Amino acid sequence: MTEPFAIDTLKAMFSAALEAVREQKDELSSLDAATGDGDHGTAICQALTAINNSVQQGEQLKQALNDMGFAAMMESCGSTSTLIGALLLGMSDGVEKEELNPAEVARMFTSGLANVRQQTKAGIGDKTMMDALIPAVSALEEYSSEGMPVMFEKAAAAAAQGAADTRDMVAKFGRARNLGDRVIGHLDAGATSMATIFRVFSQCISQ
């Protein structure tokens, strides 16, 4: 991908993310069924459909992120829409220009994560989407000096490892927390979908 990061980049990333998550919908719901409501595949597809519909109409980066966040929030997908909406609204808050360099992209995601943290107390080790999101955003910051493809590749790898690590965790949030040790051995669906999203982001950025 040719730098800088701009609205067309965002459109390509979320179009591809929606396609990938749709293909994974049944698998994600199956993962969620082992520890929760069993609807994560449907919920994340619903949220990303609204987000993608919004961004494809966008013309300016900051405004598009803001509209995407509200589009997600308007969907009735429980915590999925709330947290992804918060991420996008926070990313909008972290953008002041229409074209971003790698360091500015990292700051945009960091601003998004900060807003998510205002919606949930979950952190690494709690068996939620944060187990993938937090290390992904940290990797973007850590490797931003190495350029867009490298920083997103590292973020995707960190998110994938974070999602894999949830297999050995006891849940501390949501319905899964009532199951105690019985959730050990199961991946968290939210962390898995977040890892998929960052994997697709990396693929888009590397093209």
PDB file of C-alpha atoms in Angstrom:
ATOM      1  CA  MET A   1       0.000   0.000   0.000  1.00  0.00           C
ATOM      2  CA  THR A   2       1.216   3.447  -0.841  1.00  0.00           C
ATOM      3  CA  GLU A   3       1.435   5.741   2.144  1.00  0.00           C
ATOM      4  CA  PRO A   4      -0.099   7.860   3.507  1.00  0.00           C
ATOM      5  CA  PHE A   5      -3.081   6.276   5.220  1.00  0.00           C
ATOM      6  CA  ALA A   6      -6.312   7.957   4.036  1.00  0.00           C
ATOM      7  CA  ILE A   7     -10.045   7.381   3.617  1.00  0.00           C
ATOM      8  CA  ASP A   8      -9.586   4.930   0.734  1.00  0.00           C
ATOM      9  CA  THR A   9      -7.320   2.824   2.946  1.00  0.00           C
ATOM     10  CA  LEU A  10      -9.987   2.692   5.620  1.00  0.00           C
ATOM     11  CA  LYS A  11     -12.614   1.656   3.070  1.00  0.00           C
ATOM     12  CA  ALA A  12     -10.481  -1.215   1.788  1.00  0.00           C
ATOM     13  CA  MET A  13      -9.644  -2.412   5.310  1.00  0.00           C
ATOM     14  CA  PHE A  14     -13.229  -2.604   6.533  1.00  0.00           C
ATOM     15  CA  SER A  15     -14.611  -4.040   3.311  1.00  0.00           C
ATOM     16  CA  ALA A  16     -12.109  -6.887   3.569  1.00  0.00           C
ATOM     17  CA  ALA A  17     -12.688  -7.285   7.317  1.00  0.00           C
ATOM     18  CA  LEU A  18     -16.418  -7.701   6.762  1.00  0.00           C
ATOM     19  CA  GLU A  19     -15.852 -10.326   4.082  1.00  0.00           C
ATOM     20  CA  ALA A  20     -13.451 -12.299   6.285  1.00  0.00           C
ATOM     21  CA  VAL A  21     -15.674 -12.214   9.338  1.00  0.00           C
ATOM     22  CA  ARG A  22     -18.690 -13.277   7.269  1.00  0.00           C
ATOM     23  CA  GLU A  23     -16.736 -16.340   6.174  1.00  0.00           C
ATOM     24  CA  GLN A  24     -15.942 -17.044   9.839  1.00  0.00           C
ATOM     25  CA  LYS A  25     -19.448 -16.302  11.147  1.00  0.00           C
ATOM     26  CA  ASP A  26     -20.484 -19.843  12.041  1.00  0.00           C
ATOM     27  CA  GLU A  27     -17.113 -20.643  13.604  1.00  0.00           C
ATOM     28  CA  LEU A  28     -17.287 -17.520  15.787  1.00  0.00           C
ATOM     29  CA  SER A  29     -20.811 -18.331  16.953  1.00  0.00           C
ATOM     30  CA  SER A  30     -19.724 -21.878  17.705  1.00  0.00           C
ATOM     31  CA  LEU A  31     -16.849 -20.582  19.838  1.00  0.00           C
ATOM     32  CA  ASP A  32     -19.217 -18.257  21.647  1.00  0.00           C
ATOM     33  CA  ALA A  33     -21.727 -21.061  22.225  1.00  0.00           C
ATOM     34  CA  ALA A  34     -19.140 -22.892  24.323  1.00  0.00           C
ATOM     35  CA  THR A  35     -18.871 -20.045  26.829  1.00  0.00           C
ATOM     36  CA  GLY A  36     -21.599 -17.485  26.140  1.00  0.00           C
ATOM     37  CA  ASP A  37     -24.695 -16.676  24.145  1.00  0.00           C
ATOM     38  CA  GLY A  38     -23.554 -18.262  20.894  1.00  0.00           C
ATOM     39  CA  ASP A  39     -24.338 -15.178  18.873  1.00  0.00           C
ATOM     40  CA  HIS A  40     -20.955 -13.504  18.389  1.00  0.00           C
ATOM     41  CA  GLY A  41     -20.702 -14.472  14.734  1.00  0.00           C
ATOM     42  CA  THR A  42     -24.029 -12.826  14.032  1.00  0.00           C
ATOM     43  CA  ALA A  43     -23.249  -9.815  16.223  1.00  0.00           C
ATOM     44  CA  ILE A  44     -19.854  -9.006  14.716  1.00  0.00           C
ATOM     45  CA  CYS A  45     -21.190  -9.424  11.175  1.00  0.00           C
ATOM     46  CA  GLN A  46     -24.087  -7.118  11.987  1.00  0.00           C
ATOM     47  CA  ALA A  47     -21.801  -4.485  13.461  1.00  0.00           C
ATOM     48  CA  LEU A  48     -19.242  -4.681  10.639  1.00  0.00           C
ATOM     49  CA  THR A  49     -21.972  -4.526   8.004  1.00  0.00           C
ATOM     50  CA  ALA A  50     -23.210  -1.251   9.473  1.00  0.00           C
ATOM     51  CA  ILE A  51     -19.647   0.031   9.804  1.00  0.00           C
ATOM     52  CA  ASN A  52     -18.731  -0.892   6.239  1.00  0.00           C
ATOM     53  CA  ASN A  53     -21.919   0.610   4.810  1.00  0.00           C
ATOM     54  CA  SER A  54     -21.039   3.827   6.600  1.00  0.00           C
ATOM     55  CA  VAL A  55     -17.384   4.051   5.598  1.00  0.00           C
ATOM     56  CA  GLN A  56     -18.073   3.356   1.932  1.00  0.00           C
ATOM     57  CA  GLN A  57     -20.086   6.599   1.886  1.00  0.00           C
ATOM     58  CA  GLY A  58     -17.361   8.538   3.667  1.00  0.00           C
ATOM     59  CA  GLU A  59     -15.305  11.274   2.085  1.00  0.00           C
ATOM     60  CA  GLN A  60     -13.218  12.513   5.006  1.00  0.00           C
ATOM     61  CA  LEU A  61     -11.232  10.312   7.390  1.00  0.00           C
ATOM     62  CA  LYS A  62     -12.154  11.883  10.715  1.00  0.00           C
ATOM     63  CA  GLN A  63     -15.845  12.256   9.893  1.00  0.00           C
ATOM     64  CA  ALA A  64     -16.017   8.746   8.454  1.00  0.00           C
ATOM     65  CA  LEU A  65     -14.599   7.223  11.643  1.00  0.00           C
ATOM     66  CA  ASN A  66     -17.102   9.181  13.690  1.00  0.00           C
ATOM     67  CA  ASP A  67     -19.990   8.034  11.481  1.00  0.00           C
ATOM     68  CA  MET A  68     -18.750   4.429  11.582  1.00  0.00           C
ATOM     69  CA  GLY A  69     -18.678   4.541  15.360  1.00  0.00           C
ATOM     70  CA  PHE A  70     -22.234   5.769  15.605  1.00  0.00           C
ATOM     71  CA  ALA A  71     -23.349   3.259  12.968  1.00  0.00           C
ATOM     72  CA  ALA A  72     -21.961   0.464  15.140  1.00  0.00           C
ATOM     73  CA  MET A  73     -23.543   1.898  18.277  1.00  0.00           C
ATOM     74  CA  MET A  74     -26.948   1.966  16.587  1.00  0.00           C
ATOM     75  CA  GLU A  75     -26.829  -1.788  16.033  1.00  0.00           C
ATOM     76  CA  SER A  76     -28.356  -4.012  18.714  1.00  0.00           C
ATOM     77  CA  CYS A  77     -25.448  -6.395  19.099  1.00  0.00           C
ATOM     78  CA  GLY A  78     -24.819  -5.995  22.820  1.00  0.00           C
ATOM     79  CA  SER A  79     -21.271  -5.346  23.926  1.00  0.00           C
ATOM     80  CA  THR A  80     -19.890  -6.007  20.433  1.00  0.00           C
ATOM     81  CA  SER A  81     -21.471  -2.908  18.925  1.00  0.00           C
ATOM     82  CA  THR A  82     -20.737  -0.825  22.011  1.00  0.00           C
ATOM     83  CA  LEU A  83     -17.036  -1.667  22.141  1.00  0.00           C
ATOM     84  CA  ILE A  84     -16.337  -1.490  18.406  1.00  0.00           C
ATOM     85  CA  GLY A  85     -18.318   1.731  18.236  1.00  0.00           C
ATOM     86  CA  ALA A  86     -16.234   3.133  21.070  1.00  0.00           C
ATOM     87  CA  LEU A  87     -13.046   2.081  19.276  1.00  0.00           C
ATOM     88  CA  LEU A  88     -14.024   3.928  16.113  1.00  0.00           C
ATOM     89  CA  LEU A  89     -15.258   7.030  17.909  1.00  0.00           C
ATOM     90  CA  GLY A  90     -11.992   7.149  19.837  1.00  0.00           C
ATOM     91  CA  MET A  91     -10.031   6.729  16.622  1.00  0.00           C
ATOM     92  CA  SER A  92     -11.904   9.697  15.187  1.00  0.00           C
ATOM     93  CA  ASP A  93     -10.931  11.740  18.227  1.00  0.00           C
ATOM     94  CA  GLY A  94      -7.297  10.861  17.523  1.00  0.00           C
ATOM     95  CA  VAL A  95      -7.325  12.120  13.924  1.00  0.00           C
ATOM     96  CA  GLU A  96      -6.766  15.700  12.856  1.00  0.00           C
ATOM     97  CA  LYS A  97      -5.681  15.246   9.239  1.00  0.00           C
ATOM     98  CA  GLU A  98      -7.007  13.455   6.184  1.00  0.00           C
ATOM     99  CA  GLU A  99      -3.727  11.684   5.454  1.00  0.00           C
ATOM    100  CA  LEU A 100      -1.690  10.005   8.184  1.00  0.00           C
ATOM    101  CA  ASN A 101       1.866   8.751   8.482  1.00  0.00           C
ATOM    102  CA  PRO A 102       2.592   5.516  10.419  1.00  0.00           C
ATOM    103  CA  ALA A 103       3.077   7.245  13.779  1.00  0.00           C
ATOM    104  CA  GLU A 104      -0.203   9.099  13.330  1.00  0.00           C
ATOM    105  CA  VAL A 105      -1.984   5.854  12.452  1.00  0.00           C
ATOM    106  CA  ALA A 106      -0.656   4.287  15.650  1.00  0.00           C
ATOM    107  CA  ARG A 107      -1.867   7.258  17.669  1.00  0.00           C
ATOM    108  CA  MET A 108      -5.287   6.974  16.014  1.00  0.00           C
ATOM    109  CA  PHE A 109      -5.630   3.370  17.200  1.00  0.00           C
ATOM    110  CA  THR A 110      -4.269   4.259  20.633  1.00  0.00           C
ATOM    111  CA  SER A 111      -6.930   6.940  20.951  1.00  0.00           C
ATOM    112  CA  GLY A 112      -9.521   4.338  19.970  1.00  0.00           C
ATOM    113  CA  LEU A 113      -8.285   1.911  22.602  1.00  0.00           C
ATOM    114  CA  ALA A 114      -8.390   4.631  25.251  1.00  0.00           C
ATOM    115  CA  ASN A 115     -12.051   5.182  24.470  1.00  0.00           C
ATOM    116  CA  VAL A 116     -12.785   1.452  24.666  1.00  0.00           C
ATOM    117  CA  ARG A 117     -11.153   1.385  28.110  1.00  0.00           C
ATOM    118  CA  GLN A 118     -13.770   3.888  29.237  1.00  0.00           C
ATOM    119  CA  GLN A 119     -16.454   1.336  28.322  1.00  0.00           C
ATOM    120  CA  THR A 120     -14.952  -1.762  29.920  1.00  0.00           C
ATOM    121  CA  LYS A 121     -12.631  -2.633  32.760  1.00  0.00           C
ATOM    122  CA  ALA A 122     -11.474  -5.760  30.953  1.00  0.00           C
ATOM    123  CA  GLY A 123      -7.767  -6.095  30.334  1.00  0.00           C
ATOM    124  CA  ILE A 124      -5.302  -8.705  29.202  1.00  0.00           C
ATOM    125  CA  GLY A 125      -6.026 -12.044  30.867  1.00  0.00           C
ATOM    126  CA  ASP A 126      -9.765 -11.549  31.226  1.00  0.00           C
ATOM    127  CA  LYS A 127     -10.730 -13.637  28.161  1.00  0.00           C
ATOM    128  CA  THR A 128     -12.346 -10.884  26.090  1.00  0.00           C
ATOM    129  CA  MET A 129     -11.655  -9.070  22.820  1.00  0.00           C
ATOM    130  CA  MET A 130      -9.220  -6.897  24.792  1.00  0.00           C
ATOM    131  CA  ASP A 131      -6.779  -9.812  24.867  1.00  0.00           C
ATOM    132  CA  ALA A 132      -6.307  -9.271  21.118  1.00  0.00           C
ATOM    133  CA  LEU A 133      -6.955  -5.544  20.824  1.00  0.00           C
ATOM    134  CA  ILE A 134      -4.530  -4.321  23.496  1.00  0.00           C
ATOM    135  CA  PRO A 135      -1.433  -6.151  22.188  1.00  0.00           C
ATOM    136  CA  ALA A 136      -2.331  -5.229  18.604  1.00  0.00           C
ATOM    137  CA  VAL A 137      -2.460  -1.528  19.389  1.00  0.00           C
ATOM    138  CA  SER A 138       0.717  -1.783  21.472  1.00  0.00           C
ATOM    139  CA  ALA A 139       2.471  -3.352  18.486  1.00  0.00           C
ATOM    140  CA  LEU A 140       1.306  -0.548  16.203  1.00  0.00           C
ATOM    141  CA  GLU A 141       2.912   1.942  18.571  1.00  0.00           C
ATOM    142  CA  GLU A 142       6.079  -0.093  19.067  1.00  0.00           C
ATOM    143  CA  TYR A 143       6.771  -0.674  15.380  1.00  0.00           C
ATOM    144  CA  SER A 144       5.421   2.537  13.844  1.00  0.00           C
ATOM    145  CA  SER A 145       8.956   3.674  13.022  1.00  0.00           C
ATOM    146  CA  GLU A 146       9.339   0.672  10.690  1.00  0.00           C
ATOM    147  CA  GLY A 147       6.527   1.675   8.352  1.00  0.00           C
ATOM    148  CA  MET A 148       2.926   0.731   7.756  1.00  0.00           C
ATOM    149  CA  PRO A 149       3.308  -2.871   6.484  1.00  0.00           C
ATOM    150  CA  VAL A 150       5.608  -3.905   9.339  1.00  0.00           C
ATOM    151  CA  MET A 151       3.584  -2.297  12.087  1.00  0.00           C
ATOM    152  CA  PHE A 152       0.353  -3.937  10.914  1.00  0.00           C
ATOM    153  CA  GLU A 153       2.092  -7.281  10.447  1.00  0.00           C
ATOM    154  CA  LYS A 154       3.329  -7.095  14.045  1.00  0.00           C
ATOM    155  CA  ALA A 155      -0.134  -6.014  15.225  1.00  0.00           C
ATOM    156  CA  ALA A 156      -1.771  -8.954  13.477  1.00  0.00           C
ATOM    157  CA  ALA A 157       0.719 -11.363  15.028  1.00  0.00           C
ATOM    158  CA  ALA A 158       0.187  -9.866  18.484  1.00  0.00           C
ATOM    159  CA  ALA A 159      -3.594 -10.059  18.135  1.00  0.00           C
ATOM    160  CA  ALA A 160      -3.401 -13.675  16.978  1.00  0.00           C
ATOM    161  CA  GLN A 161      -1.218 -14.611  19.945  1.00  0.00           C
ATOM    162  CA  GLY A 162      -3.523 -12.741  22.301  1.00  0.00           C
ATOM    163  CA  ALA A 163      -6.540 -14.596  20.953  1.00  0.00           C
ATOM    164  CA  ALA A 164      -4.744 -17.949  21.195  1.00  0.00           C
ATOM    165  CA  ASP A 165      -3.803 -17.206  24.804  1.00  0.00           C
ATOM    166  CA  THR A 166      -7.483 -16.930  25.767  1.00  0.00           C
ATOM    167  CA  ARG A 167      -7.737 -20.727  25.454  1.00  0.00           C
ATOM    168  CA  ASP A 168      -6.057 -21.104  28.856  1.00  0.00           C
ATOM    169  CA  MET A 169      -7.908 -18.281  30.604  1.00  0.00           C
ATOM    170  CA  VAL A 170     -10.819 -18.142  33.029  1.00  0.00           C
ATOM    171  CA  ALA A 171     -13.344 -15.517  31.977  1.00  0.00           C
ATOM    172  CA  LYS A 172     -13.952 -12.523  34.236  1.00  0.00           C
ATOM    173  CA  PHE A 173     -16.653 -10.781  32.202  1.00  0.00           C
ATOM    174  CA  GLY A 174     -19.945 -11.692  30.557  1.00  0.00           C
ATOM    175  CA  ARG A 175     -21.864 -14.909  30.876  1.00  0.00           C
ATOM    176  CA  ALA A 176     -18.681 -16.952  30.611  1.00  0.00           C
ATOM    177  CA  ARG A 177     -17.508 -15.797  34.033  1.00  0.00           C
ATOM    178  CA  ASN A 178     -20.232 -17.924  35.611  1.00  0.00           C
ATOM    179  CA  LEU A 179     -18.686 -21.058  34.151  1.00  0.00           C
ATOM    180  CA  GLY A 180     -15.416 -20.822  36.052  1.00  0.00           C
ATOM    181  CA  ASP A 181     -12.783 -23.328  34.995  1.00  0.00           C
ATOM    182  CA  ARG A 182     -15.161 -24.897  32.470  1.00  0.00           C
ATOM    183  CA  VAL A 183     -14.242 -22.202  29.924  1.00  0.00           C
ATOM    184  CA  ILE A 184     -10.583 -23.256  29.950  1.00  0.00           C
ATOM    185  CA  GLY A 185      -9.772 -24.921  26.656  1.00  0.00           C
ATOM    186  CA  HIS A 186     -12.055 -22.644  24.640  1.00  0.00           C
ATOM    187  CA  LEU A 187     -10.963 -19.614  22.636  1.00  0.00           C
ATOM    188  CA  ASP A 188     -12.760 -16.350  23.289  1.00  0.00           C
ATOM    189  CA  ALA A 189     -14.925 -15.477  20.308  1.00  0.00           C
ATOM    190  CA  GLY A 190     -14.426 -11.708  20.632  1.00  0.00           C
ATOM    191  CA  ALA A 191     -10.657 -11.987  20.761  1.00  0.00           C
ATOM    192  CA  THR A 192     -10.753 -14.372  17.803  1.00  0.00           C
ATOM    193  CA  SER A 193     -12.784 -11.993  15.646  1.00  0.00           C
ATOM    194  CA  MET A 194     -10.529  -9.086  16.627  1.00  0.00           C
ATOM    195  CA  ALA A 195      -7.500 -11.133  15.574  1.00  0.00           C
ATOM    196  CA  THR A 196      -9.190 -11.813  12.237  1.00  0.00           C
ATOM    197  CA  ILE A 197      -9.839  -8.103  11.729  1.00  0.00           C
ATOM    198  CA  PHE A 198      -6.182  -7.190  12.353  1.00  0.00           C
ATOM    199  CA  ARG A 199      -5.003 -10.043  10.102  1.00  0.00           C
ATOM    200  CA  VAL A 200      -7.101  -8.622   7.290  1.00  0.00           C
ATOM    201  CA  PHE A 201      -5.938  -5.079   8.041  1.00  0.00           C
ATOM    202  CA  SER A 202      -2.354  -6.292   7.672  1.00  0.00           C
ATOM    203  CA  GLN A 203      -3.108  -8.003   4.382  1.00  0.00           C
ATOM    204  CA  CYS A 204      -4.731  -4.833   3.022  1.00  0.00           C
ATOM    205  CA  ILE A 205      -1.861  -2.634   4.116  1.00  0.00           C
ATOM    206  CA  SER A 206       0.689  -4.981   2.566  1.00  0.00           C
ATOM    207  CA  GLN A 207      -0.967  -5.045  -0.856  1.00  0.00           C
TER     208      GLN A 207
END
